[in-house]
Tab-separated table of C-alpha atoms in Angstrom:
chain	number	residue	atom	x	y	z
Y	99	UNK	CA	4.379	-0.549	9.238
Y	100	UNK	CA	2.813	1.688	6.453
Y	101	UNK	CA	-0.230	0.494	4.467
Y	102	UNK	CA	-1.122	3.184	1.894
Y	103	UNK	CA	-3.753	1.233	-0.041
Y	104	UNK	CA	-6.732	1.743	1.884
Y	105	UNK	CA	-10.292	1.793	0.916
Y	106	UNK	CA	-11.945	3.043	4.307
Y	107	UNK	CA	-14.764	1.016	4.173
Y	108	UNK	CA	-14.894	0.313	7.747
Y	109	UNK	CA	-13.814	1.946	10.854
Y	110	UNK	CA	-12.694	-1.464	12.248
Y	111	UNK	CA	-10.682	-1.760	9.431
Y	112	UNK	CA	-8.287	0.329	11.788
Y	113	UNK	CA	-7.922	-1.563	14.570
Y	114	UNK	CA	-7.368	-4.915	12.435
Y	115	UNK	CA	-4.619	-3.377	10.730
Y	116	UNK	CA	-2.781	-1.947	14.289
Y	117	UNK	CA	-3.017	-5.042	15.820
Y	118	UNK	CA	-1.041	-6.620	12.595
Y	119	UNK	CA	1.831	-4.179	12.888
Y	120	UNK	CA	0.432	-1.175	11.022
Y	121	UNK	CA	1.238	2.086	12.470
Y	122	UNK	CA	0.331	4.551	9.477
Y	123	UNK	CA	-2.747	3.984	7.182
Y	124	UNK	CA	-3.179	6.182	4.225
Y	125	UNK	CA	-6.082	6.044	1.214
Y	126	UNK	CA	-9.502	7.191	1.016
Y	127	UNK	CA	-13.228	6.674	1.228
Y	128	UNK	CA	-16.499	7.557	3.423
Y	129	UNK	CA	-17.486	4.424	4.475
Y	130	UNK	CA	-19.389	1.169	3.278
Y	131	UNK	CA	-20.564	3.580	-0.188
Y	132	UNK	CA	-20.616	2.315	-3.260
Y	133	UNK	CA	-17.764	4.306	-4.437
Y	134	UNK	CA	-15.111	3.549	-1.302
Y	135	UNK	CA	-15.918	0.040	-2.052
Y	136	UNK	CA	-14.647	0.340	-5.768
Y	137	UNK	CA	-12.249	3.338	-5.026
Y	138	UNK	CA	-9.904	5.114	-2.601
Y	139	UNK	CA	-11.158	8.756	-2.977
Y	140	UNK	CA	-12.529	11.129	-0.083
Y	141	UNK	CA	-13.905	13.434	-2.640
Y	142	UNK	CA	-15.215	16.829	-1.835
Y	143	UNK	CA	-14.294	19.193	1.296
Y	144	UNK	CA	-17.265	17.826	3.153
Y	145	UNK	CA	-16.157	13.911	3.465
Y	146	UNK	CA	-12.916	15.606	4.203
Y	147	UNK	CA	-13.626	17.458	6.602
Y	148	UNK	CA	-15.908	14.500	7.869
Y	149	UNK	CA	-13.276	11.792	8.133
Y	150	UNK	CA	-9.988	14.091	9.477
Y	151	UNK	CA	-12.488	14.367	12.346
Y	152	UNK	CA	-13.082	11.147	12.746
Y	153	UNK	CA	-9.547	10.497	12.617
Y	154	UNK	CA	-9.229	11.915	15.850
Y	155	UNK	CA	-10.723	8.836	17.451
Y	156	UNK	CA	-8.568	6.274	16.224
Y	157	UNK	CA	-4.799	5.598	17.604
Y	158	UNK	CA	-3.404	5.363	13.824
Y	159	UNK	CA	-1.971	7.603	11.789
Y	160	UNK	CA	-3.888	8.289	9.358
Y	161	UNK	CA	-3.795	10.863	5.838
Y	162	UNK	CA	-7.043	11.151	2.894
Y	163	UNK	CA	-6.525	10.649	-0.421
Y	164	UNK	CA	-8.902	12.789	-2.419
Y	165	UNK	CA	-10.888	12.107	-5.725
Y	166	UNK	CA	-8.354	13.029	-8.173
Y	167	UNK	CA	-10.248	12.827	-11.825
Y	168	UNK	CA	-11.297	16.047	-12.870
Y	169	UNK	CA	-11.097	17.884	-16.433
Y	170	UNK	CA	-10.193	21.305	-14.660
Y	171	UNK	CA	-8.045	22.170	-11.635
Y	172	UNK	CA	-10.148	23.504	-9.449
Y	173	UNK	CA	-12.082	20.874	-7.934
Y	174	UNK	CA	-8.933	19.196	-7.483
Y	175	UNK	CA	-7.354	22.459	-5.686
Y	176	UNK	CA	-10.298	22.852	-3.725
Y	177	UNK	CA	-9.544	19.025	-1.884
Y	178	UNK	CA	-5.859	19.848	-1.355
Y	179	UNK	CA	-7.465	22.883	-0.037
Y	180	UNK	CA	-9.942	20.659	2.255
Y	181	UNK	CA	-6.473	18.993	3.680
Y	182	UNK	CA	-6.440	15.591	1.388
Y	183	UNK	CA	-2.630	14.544	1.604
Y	184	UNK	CA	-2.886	14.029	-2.416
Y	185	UNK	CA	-5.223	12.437	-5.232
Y	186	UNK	CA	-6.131	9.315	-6.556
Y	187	UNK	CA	-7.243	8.622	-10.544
Y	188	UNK	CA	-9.377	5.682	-10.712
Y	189	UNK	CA	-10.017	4.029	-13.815
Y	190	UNK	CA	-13.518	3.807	-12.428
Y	191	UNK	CA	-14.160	7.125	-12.809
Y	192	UNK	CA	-12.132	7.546	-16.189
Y	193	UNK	CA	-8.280	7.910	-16.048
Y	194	UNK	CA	-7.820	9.490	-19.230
Y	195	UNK	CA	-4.882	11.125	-20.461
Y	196	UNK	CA	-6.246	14.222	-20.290
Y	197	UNK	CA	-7.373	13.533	-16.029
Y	198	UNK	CA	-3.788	12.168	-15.539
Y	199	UNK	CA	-2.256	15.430	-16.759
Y	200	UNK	CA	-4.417	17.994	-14.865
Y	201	UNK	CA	-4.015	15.699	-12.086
Y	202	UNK	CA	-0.031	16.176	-11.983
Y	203	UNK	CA	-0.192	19.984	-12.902
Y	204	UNK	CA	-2.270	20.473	-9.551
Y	205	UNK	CA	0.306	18.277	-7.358
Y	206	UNK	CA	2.936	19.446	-8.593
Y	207	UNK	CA	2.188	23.147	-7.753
Y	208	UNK	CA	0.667	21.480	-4.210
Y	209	UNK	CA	3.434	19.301	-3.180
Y	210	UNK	CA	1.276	16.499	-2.999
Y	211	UNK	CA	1.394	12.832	-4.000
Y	212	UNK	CA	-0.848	11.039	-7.484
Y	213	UNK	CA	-2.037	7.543	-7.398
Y	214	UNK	CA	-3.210	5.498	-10.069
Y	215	UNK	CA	-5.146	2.760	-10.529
Y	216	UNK	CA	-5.111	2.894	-14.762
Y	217	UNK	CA	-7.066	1.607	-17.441
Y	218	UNK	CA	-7.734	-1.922	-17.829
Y	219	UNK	CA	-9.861	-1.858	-21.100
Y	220	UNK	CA	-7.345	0.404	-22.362
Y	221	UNK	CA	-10.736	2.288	-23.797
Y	222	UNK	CA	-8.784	5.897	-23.289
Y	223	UNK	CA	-5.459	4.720	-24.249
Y	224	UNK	CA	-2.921	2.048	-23.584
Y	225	UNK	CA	0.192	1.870	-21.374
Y	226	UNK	CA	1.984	3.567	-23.157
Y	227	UNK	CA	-0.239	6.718	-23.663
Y	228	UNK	CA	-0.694	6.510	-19.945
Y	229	UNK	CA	3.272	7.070	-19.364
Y	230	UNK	CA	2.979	10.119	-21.951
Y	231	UNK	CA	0.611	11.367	-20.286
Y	232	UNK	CA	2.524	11.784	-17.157
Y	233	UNK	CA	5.561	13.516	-18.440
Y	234	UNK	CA	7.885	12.258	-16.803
Y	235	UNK	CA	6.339	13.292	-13.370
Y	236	UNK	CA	6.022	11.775	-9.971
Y	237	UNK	CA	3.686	9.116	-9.638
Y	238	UNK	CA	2.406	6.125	-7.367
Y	239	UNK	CA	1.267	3.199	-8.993
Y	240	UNK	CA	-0.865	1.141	-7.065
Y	241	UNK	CA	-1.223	-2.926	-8.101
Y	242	UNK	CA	0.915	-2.632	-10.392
Y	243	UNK	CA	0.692	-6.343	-11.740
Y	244	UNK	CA	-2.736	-5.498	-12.763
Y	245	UNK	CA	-4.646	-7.851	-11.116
Y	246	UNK	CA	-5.788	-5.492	-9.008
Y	247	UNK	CA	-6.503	-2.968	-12.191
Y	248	UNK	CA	-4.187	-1.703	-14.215
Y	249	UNK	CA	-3.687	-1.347	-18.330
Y	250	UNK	CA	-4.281	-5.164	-19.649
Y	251	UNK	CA	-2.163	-6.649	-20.096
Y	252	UNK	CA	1.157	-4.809	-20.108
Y	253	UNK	CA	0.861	-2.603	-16.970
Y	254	UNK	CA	3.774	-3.385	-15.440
Y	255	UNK	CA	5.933	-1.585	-18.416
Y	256	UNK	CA	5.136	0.976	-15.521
Y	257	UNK	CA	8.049	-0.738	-12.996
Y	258	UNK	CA	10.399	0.457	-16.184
Y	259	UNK	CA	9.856	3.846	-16.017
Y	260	UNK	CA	12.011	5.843	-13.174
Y	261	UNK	CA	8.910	7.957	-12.436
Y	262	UNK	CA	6.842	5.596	-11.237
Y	263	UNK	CA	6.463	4.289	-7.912
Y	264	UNK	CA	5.212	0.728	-8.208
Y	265	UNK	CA	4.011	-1.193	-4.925
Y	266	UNK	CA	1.355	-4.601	-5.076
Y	267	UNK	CA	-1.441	-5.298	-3.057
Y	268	UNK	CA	-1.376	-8.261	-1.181
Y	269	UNK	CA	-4.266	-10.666	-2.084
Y	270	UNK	CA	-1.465	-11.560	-5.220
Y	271	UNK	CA	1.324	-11.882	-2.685
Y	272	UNK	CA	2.678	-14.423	-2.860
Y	273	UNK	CA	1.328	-16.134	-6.107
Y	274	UNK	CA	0.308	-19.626	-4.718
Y	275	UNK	CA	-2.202	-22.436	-6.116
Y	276	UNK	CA	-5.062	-21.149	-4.655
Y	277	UNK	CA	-4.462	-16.995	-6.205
Y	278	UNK	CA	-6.098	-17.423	-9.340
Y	279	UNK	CA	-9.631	-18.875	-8.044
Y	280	UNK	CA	-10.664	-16.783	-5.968
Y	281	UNK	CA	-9.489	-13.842	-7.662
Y	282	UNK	CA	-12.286	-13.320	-10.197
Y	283	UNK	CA	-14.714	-13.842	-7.874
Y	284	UNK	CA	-13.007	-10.847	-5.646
Y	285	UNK	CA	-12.970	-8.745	-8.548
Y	286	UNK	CA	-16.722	-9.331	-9.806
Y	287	UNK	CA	-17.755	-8.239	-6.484
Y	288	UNK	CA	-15.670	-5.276	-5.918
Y	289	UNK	CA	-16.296	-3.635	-8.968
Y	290	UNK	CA	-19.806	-4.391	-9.197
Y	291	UNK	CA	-19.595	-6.572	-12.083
Y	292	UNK	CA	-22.643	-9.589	-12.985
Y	293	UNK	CA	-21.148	-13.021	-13.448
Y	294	UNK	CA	-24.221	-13.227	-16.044
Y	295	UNK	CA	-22.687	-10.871	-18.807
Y	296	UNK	CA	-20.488	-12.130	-20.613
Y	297	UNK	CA	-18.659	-8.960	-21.330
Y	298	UNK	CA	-18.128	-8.568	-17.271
Y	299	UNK	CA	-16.738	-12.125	-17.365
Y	300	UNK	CA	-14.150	-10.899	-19.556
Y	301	UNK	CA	-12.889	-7.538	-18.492
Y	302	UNK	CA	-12.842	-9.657	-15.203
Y	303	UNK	CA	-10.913	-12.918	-16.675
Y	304	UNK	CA	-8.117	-9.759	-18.561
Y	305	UNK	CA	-6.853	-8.806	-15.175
Y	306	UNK	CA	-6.462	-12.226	-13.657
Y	307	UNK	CA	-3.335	-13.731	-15.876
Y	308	UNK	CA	-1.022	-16.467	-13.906
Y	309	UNK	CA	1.969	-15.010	-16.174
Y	310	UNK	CA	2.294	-11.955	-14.331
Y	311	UNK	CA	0.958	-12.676	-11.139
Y	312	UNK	CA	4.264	-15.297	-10.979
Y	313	UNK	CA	6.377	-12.607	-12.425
Y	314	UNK	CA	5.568	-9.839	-9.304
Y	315	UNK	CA	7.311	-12.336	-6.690
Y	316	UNK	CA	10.509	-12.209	-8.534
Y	317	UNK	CA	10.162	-8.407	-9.338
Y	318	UNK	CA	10.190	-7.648	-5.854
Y	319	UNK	CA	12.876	-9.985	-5.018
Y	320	UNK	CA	14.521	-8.183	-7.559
Y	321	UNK	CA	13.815	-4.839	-5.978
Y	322	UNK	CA	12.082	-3.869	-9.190
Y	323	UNK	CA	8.345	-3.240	-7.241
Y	324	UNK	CA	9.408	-1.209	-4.407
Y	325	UNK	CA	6.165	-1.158	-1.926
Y	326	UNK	CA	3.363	-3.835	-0.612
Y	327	UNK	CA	0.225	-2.280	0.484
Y	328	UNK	CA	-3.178	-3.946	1.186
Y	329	UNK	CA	-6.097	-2.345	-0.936
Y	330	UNK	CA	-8.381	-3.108	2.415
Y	331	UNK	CA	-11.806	-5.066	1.545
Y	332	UNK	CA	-11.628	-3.908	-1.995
Y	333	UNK	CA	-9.649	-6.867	-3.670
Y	334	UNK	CA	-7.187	-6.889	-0.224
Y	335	UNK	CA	-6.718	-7.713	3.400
Y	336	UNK	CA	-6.269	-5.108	5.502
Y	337	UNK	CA	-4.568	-7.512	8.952
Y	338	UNK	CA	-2.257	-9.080	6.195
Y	339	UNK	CA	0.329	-6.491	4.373
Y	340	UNK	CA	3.521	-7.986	6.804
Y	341	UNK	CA	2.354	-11.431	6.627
Y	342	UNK	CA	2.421	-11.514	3.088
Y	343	UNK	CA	5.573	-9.856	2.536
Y	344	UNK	CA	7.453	-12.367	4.695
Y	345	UNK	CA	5.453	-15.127	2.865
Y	346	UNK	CA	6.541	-13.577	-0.523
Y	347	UNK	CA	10.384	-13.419	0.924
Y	348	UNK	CA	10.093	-17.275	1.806
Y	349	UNK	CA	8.511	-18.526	-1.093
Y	350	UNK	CA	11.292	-16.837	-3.253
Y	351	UNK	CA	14.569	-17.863	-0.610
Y	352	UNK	CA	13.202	-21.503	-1.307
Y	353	UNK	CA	12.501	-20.959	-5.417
Y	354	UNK	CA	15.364	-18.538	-5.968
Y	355	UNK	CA	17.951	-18.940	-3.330
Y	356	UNK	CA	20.249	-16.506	-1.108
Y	357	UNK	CA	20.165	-13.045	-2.406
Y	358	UNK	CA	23.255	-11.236	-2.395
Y	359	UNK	CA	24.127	-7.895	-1.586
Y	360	UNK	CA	23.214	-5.197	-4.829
Y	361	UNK	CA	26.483	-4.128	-6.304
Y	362	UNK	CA	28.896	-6.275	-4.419
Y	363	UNK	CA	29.149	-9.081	-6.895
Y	364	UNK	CA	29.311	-11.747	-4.122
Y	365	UNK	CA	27.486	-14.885	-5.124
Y	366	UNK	CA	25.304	-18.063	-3.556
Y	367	UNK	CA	29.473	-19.643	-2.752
Y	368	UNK	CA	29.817	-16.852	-0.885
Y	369	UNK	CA	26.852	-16.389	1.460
Y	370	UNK	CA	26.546	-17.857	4.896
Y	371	UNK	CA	23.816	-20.059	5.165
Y	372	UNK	CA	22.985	-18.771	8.556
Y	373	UNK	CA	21.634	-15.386	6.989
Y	374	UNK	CA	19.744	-13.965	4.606
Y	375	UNK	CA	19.929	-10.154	5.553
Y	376	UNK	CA	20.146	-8.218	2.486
Y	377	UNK	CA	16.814	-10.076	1.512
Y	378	UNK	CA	15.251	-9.171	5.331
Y	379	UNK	CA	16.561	-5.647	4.845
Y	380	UNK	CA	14.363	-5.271	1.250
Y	381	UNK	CA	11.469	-6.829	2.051
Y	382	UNK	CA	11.039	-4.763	5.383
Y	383	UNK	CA	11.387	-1.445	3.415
Y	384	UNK	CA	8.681	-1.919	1.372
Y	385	UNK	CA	6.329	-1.720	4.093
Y	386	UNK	CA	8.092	0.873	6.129
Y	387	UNK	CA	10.558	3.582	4.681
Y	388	UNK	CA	9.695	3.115	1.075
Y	389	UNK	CA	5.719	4.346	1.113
Y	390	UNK	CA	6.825	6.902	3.334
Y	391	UNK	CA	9.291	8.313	1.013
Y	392	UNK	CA	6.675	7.896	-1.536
Y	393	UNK	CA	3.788	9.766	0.387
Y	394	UNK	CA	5.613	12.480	1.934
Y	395	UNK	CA	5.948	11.647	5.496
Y	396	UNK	CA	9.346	10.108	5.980
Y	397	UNK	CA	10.100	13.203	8.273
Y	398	UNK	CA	7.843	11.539	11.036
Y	399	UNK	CA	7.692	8.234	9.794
Y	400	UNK	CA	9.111	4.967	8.283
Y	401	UNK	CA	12.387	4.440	10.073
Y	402	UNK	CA	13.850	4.507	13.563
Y	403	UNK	CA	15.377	7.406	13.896
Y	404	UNK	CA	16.071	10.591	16.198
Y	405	UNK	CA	13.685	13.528	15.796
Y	406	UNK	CA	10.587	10.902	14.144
Y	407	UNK	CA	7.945	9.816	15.575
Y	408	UNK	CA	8.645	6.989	17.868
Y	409	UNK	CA	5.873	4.183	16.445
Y	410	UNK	CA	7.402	0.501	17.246
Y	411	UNK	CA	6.072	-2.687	17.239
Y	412	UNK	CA	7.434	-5.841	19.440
Y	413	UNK	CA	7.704	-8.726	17.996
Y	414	UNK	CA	8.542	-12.212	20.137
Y	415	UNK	CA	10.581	-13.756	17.494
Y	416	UNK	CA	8.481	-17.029	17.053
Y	417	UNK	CA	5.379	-15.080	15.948
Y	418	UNK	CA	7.414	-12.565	14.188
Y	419	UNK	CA	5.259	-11.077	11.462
Y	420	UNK	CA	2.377	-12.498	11.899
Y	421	UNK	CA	1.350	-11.480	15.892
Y	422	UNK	CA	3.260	-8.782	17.282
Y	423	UNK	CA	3.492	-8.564	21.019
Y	424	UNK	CA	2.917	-4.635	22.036
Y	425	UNK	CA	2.318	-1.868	19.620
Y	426	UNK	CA	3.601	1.372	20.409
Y	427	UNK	CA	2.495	4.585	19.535
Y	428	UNK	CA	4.541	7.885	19.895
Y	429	UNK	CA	6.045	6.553	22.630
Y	430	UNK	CA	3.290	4.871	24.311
Y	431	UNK	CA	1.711	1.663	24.308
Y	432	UNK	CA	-1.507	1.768	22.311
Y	433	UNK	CA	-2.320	-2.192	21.740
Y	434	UNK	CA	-0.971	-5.552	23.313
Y	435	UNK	CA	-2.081	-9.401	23.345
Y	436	UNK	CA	-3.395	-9.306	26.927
Y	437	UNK	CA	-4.981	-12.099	28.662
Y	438	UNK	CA	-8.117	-12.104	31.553
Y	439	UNK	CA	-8.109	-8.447	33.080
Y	440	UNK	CA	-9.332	-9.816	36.118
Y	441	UNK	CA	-6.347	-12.582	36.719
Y	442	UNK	CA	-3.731	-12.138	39.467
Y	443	UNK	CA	-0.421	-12.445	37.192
Y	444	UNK	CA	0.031	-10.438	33.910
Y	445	UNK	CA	0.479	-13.053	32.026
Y	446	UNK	CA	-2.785	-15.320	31.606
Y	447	UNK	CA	-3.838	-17.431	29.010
Y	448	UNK	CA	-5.726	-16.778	26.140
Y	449	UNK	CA	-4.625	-13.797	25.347
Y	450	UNK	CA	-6.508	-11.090	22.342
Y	451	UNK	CA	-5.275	-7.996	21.367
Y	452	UNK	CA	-6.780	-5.174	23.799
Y	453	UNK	CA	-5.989	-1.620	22.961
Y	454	UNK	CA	-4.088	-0.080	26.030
Y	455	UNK	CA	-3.500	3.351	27.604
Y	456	UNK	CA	-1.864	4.967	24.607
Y	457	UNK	CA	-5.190	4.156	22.934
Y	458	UNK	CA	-7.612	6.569	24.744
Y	459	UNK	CA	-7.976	9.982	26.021
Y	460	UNK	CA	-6.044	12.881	25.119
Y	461	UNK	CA	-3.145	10.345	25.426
Y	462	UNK	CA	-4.581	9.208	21.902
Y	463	UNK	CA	-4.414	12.574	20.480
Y	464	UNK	CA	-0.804	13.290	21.162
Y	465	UNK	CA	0.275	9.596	20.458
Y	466	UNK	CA	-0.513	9.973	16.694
Y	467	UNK	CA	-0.588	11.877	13.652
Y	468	UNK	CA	-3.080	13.078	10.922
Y	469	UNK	CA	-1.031	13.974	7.602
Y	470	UNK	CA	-2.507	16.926	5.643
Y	471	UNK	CA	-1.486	18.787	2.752
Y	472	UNK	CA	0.991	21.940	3.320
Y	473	UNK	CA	-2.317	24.252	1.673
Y	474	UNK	CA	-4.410	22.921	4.311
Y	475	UNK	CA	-2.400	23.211	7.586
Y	476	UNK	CA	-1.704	26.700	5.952
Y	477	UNK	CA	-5.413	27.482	5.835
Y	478	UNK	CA	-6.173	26.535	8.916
Y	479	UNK	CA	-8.329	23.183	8.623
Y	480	UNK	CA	-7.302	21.973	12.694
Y	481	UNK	CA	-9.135	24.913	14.195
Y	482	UNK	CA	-11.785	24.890	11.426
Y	483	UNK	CA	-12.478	21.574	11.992
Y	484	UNK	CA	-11.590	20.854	15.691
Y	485	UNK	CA	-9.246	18.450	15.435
Y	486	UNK	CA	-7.585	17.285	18.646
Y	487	UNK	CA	-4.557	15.180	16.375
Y	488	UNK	CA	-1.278	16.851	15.944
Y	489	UNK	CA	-1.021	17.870	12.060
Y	490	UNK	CA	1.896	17.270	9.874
Y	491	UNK	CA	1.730	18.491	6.729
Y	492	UNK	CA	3.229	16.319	3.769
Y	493	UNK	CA	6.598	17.461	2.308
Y	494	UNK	CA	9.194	16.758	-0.069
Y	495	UNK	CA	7.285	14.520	-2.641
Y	496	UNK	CA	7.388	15.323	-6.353
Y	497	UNK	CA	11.377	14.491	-6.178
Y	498	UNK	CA	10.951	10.990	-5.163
Y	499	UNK	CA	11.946	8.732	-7.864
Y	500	UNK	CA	12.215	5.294	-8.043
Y	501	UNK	CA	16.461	5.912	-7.016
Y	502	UNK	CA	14.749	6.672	-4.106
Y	503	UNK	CA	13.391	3.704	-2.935
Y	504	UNK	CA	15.609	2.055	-0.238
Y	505	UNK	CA	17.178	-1.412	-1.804
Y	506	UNK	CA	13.812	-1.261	-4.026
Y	507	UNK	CA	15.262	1.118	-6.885
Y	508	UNK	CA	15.918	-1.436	-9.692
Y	509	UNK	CA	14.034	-0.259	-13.186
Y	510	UNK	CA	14.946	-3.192	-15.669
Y	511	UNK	CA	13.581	-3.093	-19.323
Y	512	UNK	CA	9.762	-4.566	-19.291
Y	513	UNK	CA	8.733	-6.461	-22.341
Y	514	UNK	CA	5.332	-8.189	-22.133
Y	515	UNK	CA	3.970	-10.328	-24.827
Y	516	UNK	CA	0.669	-9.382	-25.548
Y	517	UNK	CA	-0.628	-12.802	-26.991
Y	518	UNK	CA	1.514	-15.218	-23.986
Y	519	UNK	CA	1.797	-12.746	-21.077
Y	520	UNK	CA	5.278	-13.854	-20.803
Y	521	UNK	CA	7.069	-11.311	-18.741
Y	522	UNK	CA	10.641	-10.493	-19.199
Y	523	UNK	CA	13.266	-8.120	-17.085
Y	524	UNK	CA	16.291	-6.811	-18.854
Y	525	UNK	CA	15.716	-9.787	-21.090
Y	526	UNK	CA	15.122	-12.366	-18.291
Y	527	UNK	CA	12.183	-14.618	-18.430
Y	528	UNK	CA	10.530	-14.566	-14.911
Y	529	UNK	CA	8.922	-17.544	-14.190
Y	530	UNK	CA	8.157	-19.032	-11.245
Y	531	UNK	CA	6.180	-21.911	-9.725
Y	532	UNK	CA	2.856	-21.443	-7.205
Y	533	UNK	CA	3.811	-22.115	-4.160
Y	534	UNK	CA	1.825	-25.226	-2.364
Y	535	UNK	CA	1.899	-24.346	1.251
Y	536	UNK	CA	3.334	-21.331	3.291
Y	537	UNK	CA	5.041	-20.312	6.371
Y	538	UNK	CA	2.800	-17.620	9.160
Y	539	UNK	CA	-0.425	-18.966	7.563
Y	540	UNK	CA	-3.267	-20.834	9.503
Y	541	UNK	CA	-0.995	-22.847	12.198
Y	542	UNK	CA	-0.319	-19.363	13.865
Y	543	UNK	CA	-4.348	-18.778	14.202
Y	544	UNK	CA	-5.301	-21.959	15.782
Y	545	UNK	CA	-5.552	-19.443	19.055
């Protein structure tokens, strides 16, 4: 799996999110500061340089995203530079229109991804000044309900526009009875707001809206939000990204139905009840393929396939998603649920998650990858820096459109209604109920 909604708070973040699945981690941050825990920016050459070498210690792949509001290019140039796989605007540090466009001009002459986490006061512009501001371009949108941040409280007009690259995070996913509650209190924290002001209180209570928070299920049952990511410790949990997809998939097979096939017209009186593969087949791209498409590494990784790099995770089918049984790491095994070490059959019980051979030495180094940006591979950063990791630069990105995104490409019409929050799709009114209870939740963490 691919998470690329990290706030690298933590180093133990890491090994969390490998023993869930997660093979490829990708965001930005220097640690437990107060701007990783708000935002995913490395900013400046130095963290850079600082955290690629600590990459070198972890058996993940791993790739920087670097601070990317700036009025002027060259700050911006000079992180690409540093080997940041692309940039992030943060409404925290101002996502104008005029950061969003220098932004874009600087990836697109760098090959090199933009995230966006957009205005929620909408004190620089709305959603729609936002999308003019892009052009037209290339971009990620992270959270793109808005719960998470986001243009109040219309942001997802964004999973409209062909250009942008929506994904969630998954504290939303899926929307159940308990999502609401403890959702301001996440945000007041994160963001450093004070429960006491009233005017915190509010710009928290804009984000949080039940409306559109029910709405992103059925978008990405529709294929209309095309990625889930986590948004690690920063309104997000890190160990959960697979879980909650295969939640979301379950709460909407039991609200919504079989899904059929896009484009082959078949209906519910013609599916077999013994399958639901087209829905299996969506869901798992957004976690997998899809970001890397997105982020410029599907040449190493996202899908099984000759030539990329061989990360797989086992799964015995009764814990599927939510423990997996080895993890495997360019070709070797890096973690496994082990029991006692010092018990005369393999196969002992308890069992934990104990990283393995592929998880030490110089067997780490050549069982992962660090992703850098074609400028900095070019200028030499893994000697500069001495870095053990094999490089791969990122490639191919400022094509990828929403097309792109594998049974995750549909871009209906988005009309929100300022005053209700009512959220319609090519004229459709989606609505759904909170779900009650879920599947691959606490029963599967009793041990």
């Amino acid at each position: 799996g691919i998470d690329s909604h990290i706030h690298f708070i933590a180093p133990q973040q890491i090994e969390e999110a490998l023993c869930s699945g997660v093979t490829t981690m990708l965001g930005g941050g220097t640690g437990p500061a107060t701007g990783t825990f708000a935002t995913t920016c490395t900013p400046g050459p130095w963290h850079i340089e600082r955290m690629l070498q600590a990459a070198d210690a972890f058996p993940m792949n791993l790739g920087f995203l670097g601070k990317g509001n700036a009025s002027l290019p060259a700050a911006l140039h000079e992180q690409i530079d540093a080997g940041v796989i692309g940039l992030k605007l943060h409404e925290d540090w101002g996502t104008t229109p005029a950061a969003i466009s220098n932004c874009l001009d600087v990836a697109d002459a760098t090959d090199t991804q933009v995230a966006i986490h957009s205005d929620t006061l909408n004190e620089s512009g709305f959603v729609e000044n936002t999308i003019a501001a892009v052009k037209g371009r290339g971009i990620c949108a992270f959270h793109t309900e808005g719960a998470g941040g986001g243009h109040a409280p219309d942001i997802l007009r964004v999973v409209g526009e062909d250009n942008f690259l929506p994904s969630s995070t998954n504290p939303t996913m899926p929307y159940t009875v308990n999502t609401l509650d403890e959702h301001v209190d996440m945000l007041m924290v994160c963001h450093h707001l004070d429960a006491g002001i009233a005017e915190d209180l509010a710009f928290a209570e804009s984000r949080i809206r039940k409306e559109t928070i029910a709405a992103e299920d059925i978008l990405h049952d529709l294929g209309a939000i095309s990625m889930m990511s986590s948004d690690s410790q920063a309104m997000g949990r890190v160990g959960e990204v697979i879980i909650r997809t295969w939640q979301t998939a379950h709460k909407m097979k039991g609200q919504r139905g079989w899904l059929p096939p896009a484009g082959t017209g078949a209906d519910s009186a013609e599916h077999s009840a013994r399958n639901d593969n087209f829905r299996a087949k969506r869901y798992v791209a957004k976690y997998t393929i899809n970001p890397a498409l997105a982020h410029g590494i599907a040449h190493e990784v996202g899908s099984i396939e000759v030539g990329k790099w061989a990360d797989l995770v086992v799964w015995k089918p009764a814990f599927f998603g939510v423990k997996p049984f080895t993890i495997i790491k360019g070709g070797s095994i890096a973690m496994a649920a082990m029991g006692d070490p010092n018990a005369s059959i393999p196969t002992p019980q308890p069992v934990h998650y104990r990283p393995m051979f592929g998880a030490f030495g110089g067997s780490l180094h050549r069982s992962s990858l660090t992703f850098v940006s074609q400028a900095g591979l070019n200028a030499g950063i893994g000697e500069r820096y001495g870095l053990h990791k094999t490089l791969s630069a990122v490639k191919n990105v400022r094509g990828v459109r929403k097309q792109h995104m594998v049974h995750n490409g549909y871009t209906p019409k988005m009309e929100i209604d300022a005053q209700t929050y009512a959220v319609r799709a090519d004229g459709h009114l989606l609505v759904c109920e909170p779900a009650t209870s879920l599947p691959m939740a606490q029963r599967y963490f009793l041990f």
